[in-house]
Short mmCIF file of C-alpha atoms in Angstrom, two decimals:
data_model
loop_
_atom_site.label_atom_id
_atom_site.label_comp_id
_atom_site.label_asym_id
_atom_site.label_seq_id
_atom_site.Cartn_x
_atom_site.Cartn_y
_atom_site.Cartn_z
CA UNK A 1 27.99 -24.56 -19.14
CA UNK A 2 31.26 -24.36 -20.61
CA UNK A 3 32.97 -27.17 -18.38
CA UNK A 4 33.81 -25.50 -15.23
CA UNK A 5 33.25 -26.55 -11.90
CA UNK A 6 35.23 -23.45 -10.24
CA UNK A 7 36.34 -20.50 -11.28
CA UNK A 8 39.87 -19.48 -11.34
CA UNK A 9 41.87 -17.42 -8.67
CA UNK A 10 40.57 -19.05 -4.81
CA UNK A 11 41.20 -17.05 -2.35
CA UNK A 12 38.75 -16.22 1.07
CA UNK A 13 37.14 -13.25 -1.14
CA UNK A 14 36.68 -16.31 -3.46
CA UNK A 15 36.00 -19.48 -2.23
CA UNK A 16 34.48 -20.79 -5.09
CA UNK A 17 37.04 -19.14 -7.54
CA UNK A 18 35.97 -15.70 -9.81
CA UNK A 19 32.52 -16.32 -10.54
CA UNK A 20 32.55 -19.67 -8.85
CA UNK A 21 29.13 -18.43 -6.90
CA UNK A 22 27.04 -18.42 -9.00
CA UNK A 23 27.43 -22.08 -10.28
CA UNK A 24 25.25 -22.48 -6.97
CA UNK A 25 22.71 -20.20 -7.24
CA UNK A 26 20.26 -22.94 -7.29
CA UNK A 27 21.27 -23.92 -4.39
CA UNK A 28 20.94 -21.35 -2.53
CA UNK A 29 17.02 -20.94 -1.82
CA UNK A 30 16.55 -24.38 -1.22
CA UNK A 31 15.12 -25.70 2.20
CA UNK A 32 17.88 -27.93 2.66
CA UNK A 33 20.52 -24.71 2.49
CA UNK A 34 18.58 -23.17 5.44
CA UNK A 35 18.93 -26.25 6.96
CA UNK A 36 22.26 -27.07 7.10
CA UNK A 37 23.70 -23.12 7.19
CA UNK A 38 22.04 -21.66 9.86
CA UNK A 39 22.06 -18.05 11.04
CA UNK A 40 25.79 -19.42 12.74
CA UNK A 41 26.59 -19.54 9.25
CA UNK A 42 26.27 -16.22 8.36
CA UNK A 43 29.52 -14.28 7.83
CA UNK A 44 31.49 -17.00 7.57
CA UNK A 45 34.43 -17.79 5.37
CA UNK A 46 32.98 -19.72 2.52
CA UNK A 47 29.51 -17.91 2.72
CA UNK A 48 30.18 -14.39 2.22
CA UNK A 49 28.64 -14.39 -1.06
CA UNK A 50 25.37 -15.33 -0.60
CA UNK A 51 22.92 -12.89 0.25
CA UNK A 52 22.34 -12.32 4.10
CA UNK A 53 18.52 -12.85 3.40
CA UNK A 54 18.98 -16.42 2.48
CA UNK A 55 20.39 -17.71 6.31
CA UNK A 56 18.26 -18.35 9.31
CA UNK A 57 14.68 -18.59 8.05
CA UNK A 58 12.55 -21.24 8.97
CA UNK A 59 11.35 -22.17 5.02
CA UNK A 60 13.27 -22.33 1.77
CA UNK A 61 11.83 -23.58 -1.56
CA UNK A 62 11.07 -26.79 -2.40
CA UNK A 63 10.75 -28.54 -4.96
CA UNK A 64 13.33 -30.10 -7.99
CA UNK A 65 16.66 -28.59 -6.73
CA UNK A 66 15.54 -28.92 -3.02
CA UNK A 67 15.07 -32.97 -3.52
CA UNK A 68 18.46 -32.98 -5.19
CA UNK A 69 20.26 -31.02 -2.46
CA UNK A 70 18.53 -33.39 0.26
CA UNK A 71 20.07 -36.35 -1.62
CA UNK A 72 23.58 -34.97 -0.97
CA UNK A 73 23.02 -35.44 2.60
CA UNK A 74 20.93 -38.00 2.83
CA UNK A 75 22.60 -40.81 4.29
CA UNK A 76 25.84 -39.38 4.97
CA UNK A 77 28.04 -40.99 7.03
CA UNK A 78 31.31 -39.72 6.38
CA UNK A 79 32.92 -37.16 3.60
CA UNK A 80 36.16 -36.66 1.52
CA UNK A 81 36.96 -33.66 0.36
CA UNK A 82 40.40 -31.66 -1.24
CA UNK A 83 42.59 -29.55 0.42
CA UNK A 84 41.08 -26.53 -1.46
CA UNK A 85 37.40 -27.37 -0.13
CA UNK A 86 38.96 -27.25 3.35
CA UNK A 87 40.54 -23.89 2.42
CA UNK A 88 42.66 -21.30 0.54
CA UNK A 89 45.65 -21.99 1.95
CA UNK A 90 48.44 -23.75 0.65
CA UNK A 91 51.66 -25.41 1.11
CA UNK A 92 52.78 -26.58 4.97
CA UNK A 93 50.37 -24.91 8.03
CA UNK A 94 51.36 -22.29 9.38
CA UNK A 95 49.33 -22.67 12.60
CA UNK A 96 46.18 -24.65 13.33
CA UNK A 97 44.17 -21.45 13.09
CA UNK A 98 42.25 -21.96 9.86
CA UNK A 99 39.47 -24.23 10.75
CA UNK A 100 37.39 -24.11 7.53
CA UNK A 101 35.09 -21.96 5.63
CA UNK A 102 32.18 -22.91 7.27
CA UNK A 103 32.71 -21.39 11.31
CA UNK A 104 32.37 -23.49 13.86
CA UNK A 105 29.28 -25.71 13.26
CA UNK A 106 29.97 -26.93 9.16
CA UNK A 107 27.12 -28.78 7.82
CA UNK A 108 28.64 -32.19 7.66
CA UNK A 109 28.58 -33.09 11.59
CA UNK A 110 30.27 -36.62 11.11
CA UNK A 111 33.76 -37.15 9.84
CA UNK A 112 35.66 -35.83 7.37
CA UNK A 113 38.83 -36.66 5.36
CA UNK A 114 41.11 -33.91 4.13
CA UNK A 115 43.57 -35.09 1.72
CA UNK A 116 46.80 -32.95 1.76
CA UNK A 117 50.46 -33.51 1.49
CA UNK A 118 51.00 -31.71 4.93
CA UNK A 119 49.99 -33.30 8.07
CA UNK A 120 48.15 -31.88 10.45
CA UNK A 121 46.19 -33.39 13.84
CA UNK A 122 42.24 -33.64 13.76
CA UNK A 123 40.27 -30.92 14.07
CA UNK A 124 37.21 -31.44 16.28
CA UNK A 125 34.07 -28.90 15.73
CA UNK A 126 30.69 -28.20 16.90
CA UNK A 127 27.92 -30.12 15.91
CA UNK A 128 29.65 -34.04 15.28
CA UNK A 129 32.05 -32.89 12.63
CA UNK A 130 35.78 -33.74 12.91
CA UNK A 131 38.07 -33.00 10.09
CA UNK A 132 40.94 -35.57 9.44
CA UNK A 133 44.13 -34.69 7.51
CA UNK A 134 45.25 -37.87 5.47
CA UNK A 135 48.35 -37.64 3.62
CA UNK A 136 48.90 -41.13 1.85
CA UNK A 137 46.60 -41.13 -1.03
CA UNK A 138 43.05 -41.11 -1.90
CA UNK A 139 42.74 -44.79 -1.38
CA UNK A 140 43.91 -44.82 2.23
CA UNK A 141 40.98 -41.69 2.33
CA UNK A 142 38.34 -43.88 1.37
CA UNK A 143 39.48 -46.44 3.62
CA UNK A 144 39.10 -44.67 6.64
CA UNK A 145 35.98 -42.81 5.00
CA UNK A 146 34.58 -46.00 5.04
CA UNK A 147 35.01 -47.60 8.54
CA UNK A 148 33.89 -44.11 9.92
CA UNK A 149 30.82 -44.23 8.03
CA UNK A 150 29.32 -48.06 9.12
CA UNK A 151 27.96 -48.78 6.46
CA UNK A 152 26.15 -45.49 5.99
CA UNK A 153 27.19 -43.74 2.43
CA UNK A 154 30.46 -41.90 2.05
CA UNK A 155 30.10 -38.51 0.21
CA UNK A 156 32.93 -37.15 -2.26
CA UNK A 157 32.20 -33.43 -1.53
CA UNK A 158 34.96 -31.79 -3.97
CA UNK A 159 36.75 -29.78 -5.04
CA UNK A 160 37.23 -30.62 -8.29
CA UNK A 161 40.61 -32.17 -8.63
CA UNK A 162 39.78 -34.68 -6.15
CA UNK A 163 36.35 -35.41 -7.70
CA UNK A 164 38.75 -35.77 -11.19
CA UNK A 165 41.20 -37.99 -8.91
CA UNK A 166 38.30 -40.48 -7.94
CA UNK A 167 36.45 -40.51 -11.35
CA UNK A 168 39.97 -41.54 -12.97
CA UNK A 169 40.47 -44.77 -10.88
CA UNK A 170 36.47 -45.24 -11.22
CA UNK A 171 36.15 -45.21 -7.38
CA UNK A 172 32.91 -43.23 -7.78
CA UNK A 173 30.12 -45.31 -7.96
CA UNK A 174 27.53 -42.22 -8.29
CA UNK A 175 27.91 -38.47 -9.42
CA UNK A 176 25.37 -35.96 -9.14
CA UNK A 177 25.91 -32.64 -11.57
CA UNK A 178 24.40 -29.29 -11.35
CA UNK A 179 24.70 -27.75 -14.70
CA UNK A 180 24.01 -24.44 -13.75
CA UNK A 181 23.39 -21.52 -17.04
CA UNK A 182 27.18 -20.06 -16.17
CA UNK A 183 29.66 -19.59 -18.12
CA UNK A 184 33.06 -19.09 -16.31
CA UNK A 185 35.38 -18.68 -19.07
CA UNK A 186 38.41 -20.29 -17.42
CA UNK A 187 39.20 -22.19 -14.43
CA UNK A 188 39.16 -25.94 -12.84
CA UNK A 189 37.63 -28.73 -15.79
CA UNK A 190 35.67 -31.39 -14.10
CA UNK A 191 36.02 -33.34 -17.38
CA UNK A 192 38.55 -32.65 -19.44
CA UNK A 193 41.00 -35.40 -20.78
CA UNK A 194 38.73 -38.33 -18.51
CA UNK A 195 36.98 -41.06 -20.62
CA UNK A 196 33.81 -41.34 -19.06
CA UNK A 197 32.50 -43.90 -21.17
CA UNK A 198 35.86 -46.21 -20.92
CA UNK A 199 35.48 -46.10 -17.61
CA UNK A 200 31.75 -47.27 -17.14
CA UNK A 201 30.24 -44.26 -16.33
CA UNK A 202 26.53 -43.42 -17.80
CA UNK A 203 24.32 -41.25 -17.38
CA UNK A 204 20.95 -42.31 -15.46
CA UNK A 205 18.85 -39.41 -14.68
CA UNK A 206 18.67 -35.80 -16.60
CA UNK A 207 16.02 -33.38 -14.33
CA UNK A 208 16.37 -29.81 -15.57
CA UNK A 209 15.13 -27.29 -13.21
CA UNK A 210 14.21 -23.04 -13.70
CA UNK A 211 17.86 -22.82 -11.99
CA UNK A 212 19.95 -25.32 -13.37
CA UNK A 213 19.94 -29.19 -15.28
CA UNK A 214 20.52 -31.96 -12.79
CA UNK A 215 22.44 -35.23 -14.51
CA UNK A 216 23.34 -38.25 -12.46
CA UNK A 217 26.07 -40.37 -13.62
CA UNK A 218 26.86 -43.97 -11.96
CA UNK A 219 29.30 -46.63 -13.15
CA UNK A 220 27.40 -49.62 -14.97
CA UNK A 221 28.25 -51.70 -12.67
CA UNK A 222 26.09 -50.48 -9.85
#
């Protein structure tokens, strides 16, 4: 509520940053998060917060939050995402080792750009997902996001600063936000010194759900 799209402090007992989990709460009991984290999922890096009871079952709510999670995927051919999505480390690699928070079957099962400043080779995982480390910008990113995907959509997964990054050069042609009932206090701003409005940007659909507010935001143009 007050701006924040992750909490402060990431590290692997916070993936999301302090309080960061609960900003997907709604998320959580959805039929779509049983779909794509499985009971492989469980334990894993990036999923240690979320109660045990929530992986493996057969059903999940649906409903409001459920048909906005399904959009996420829907369509997917390929994904960008930050260096902090990918993980909590920082600076060169140390070793190959760190493979994601997700184990080794993620949820995206196509390809994936990682943009980083350290180069690394591609990381191939169960399931159809390969993760690609691209260190010349967020343009060459989307390049490359785009011939992998065939003319399927390419998804902007996070984390925030690269959402910011994309939004700034109005490379976004659609944003979905889950304005949860959190407030974090301090942390990573989605929208803080970005002129939404300069830059086209409206907003086209308002849902609010018992867990959260869903907004969708697309540039005029589309």
């Amino acid at each position: 509520m007050d701006g924040y799209s992750a909490g402060p402090n990431q590290s692997l007992d916070h993936p999301l940053g302090v309080g960061g989990t609960g900003l997907m709460e709604w998320f959580f009991p959805t039929r779509t998060f049983r779909k794509v984290h499985s009971q492989e999922s469980l334990g894993t890096a990036g999923l240690q917060n979320v109660p045990n009871r929530l992986f493996g079952e057969e059903d999940g709510a649906t409903g409001i939050d459920d048909d906005f999670a399904a959009r996420g995927f829907d369509n997917g051919g390929a994904w960008i995402i930050g260096r902090n999505m990918f993980g909590p480390i920082r600076g060169v690699w140390p070793n190959d080792d760190w493979k994601g928070w997700w184990g080794e079957n993620p949820p995206f099962h196509c390809d994936v750009f990682v943009l980083t400043h350290h180069a690394r080779a591609p990381l191939t995982m169960k399931g159809g997902t390969t993760f690609h480390f691209i260190t010349d910008g967020i343009e060459a990113a989307w390049q490359r996001a785009k011939a992998a995907a065939n003319g399927m959509d390419v998804r902007l997964g996070g984390g925030v600063a690269t959402v910011r990054a994309y939004l700034k050069v109005g490379m976004v042609d659609e944003l979905h936000l889950a304005q949860s009932p959190v407030l974090l206090g301090s942390g990573e701003s989605l929208f803080a010194g970005i002129d939404l409005l300069s830059l086209g940007y409206r907003c086209i659909e308002r849902v609010p759900s018992p867990k959260t507010t869903h907004l969708v935001l697309a540039r005029r143009d589309q």
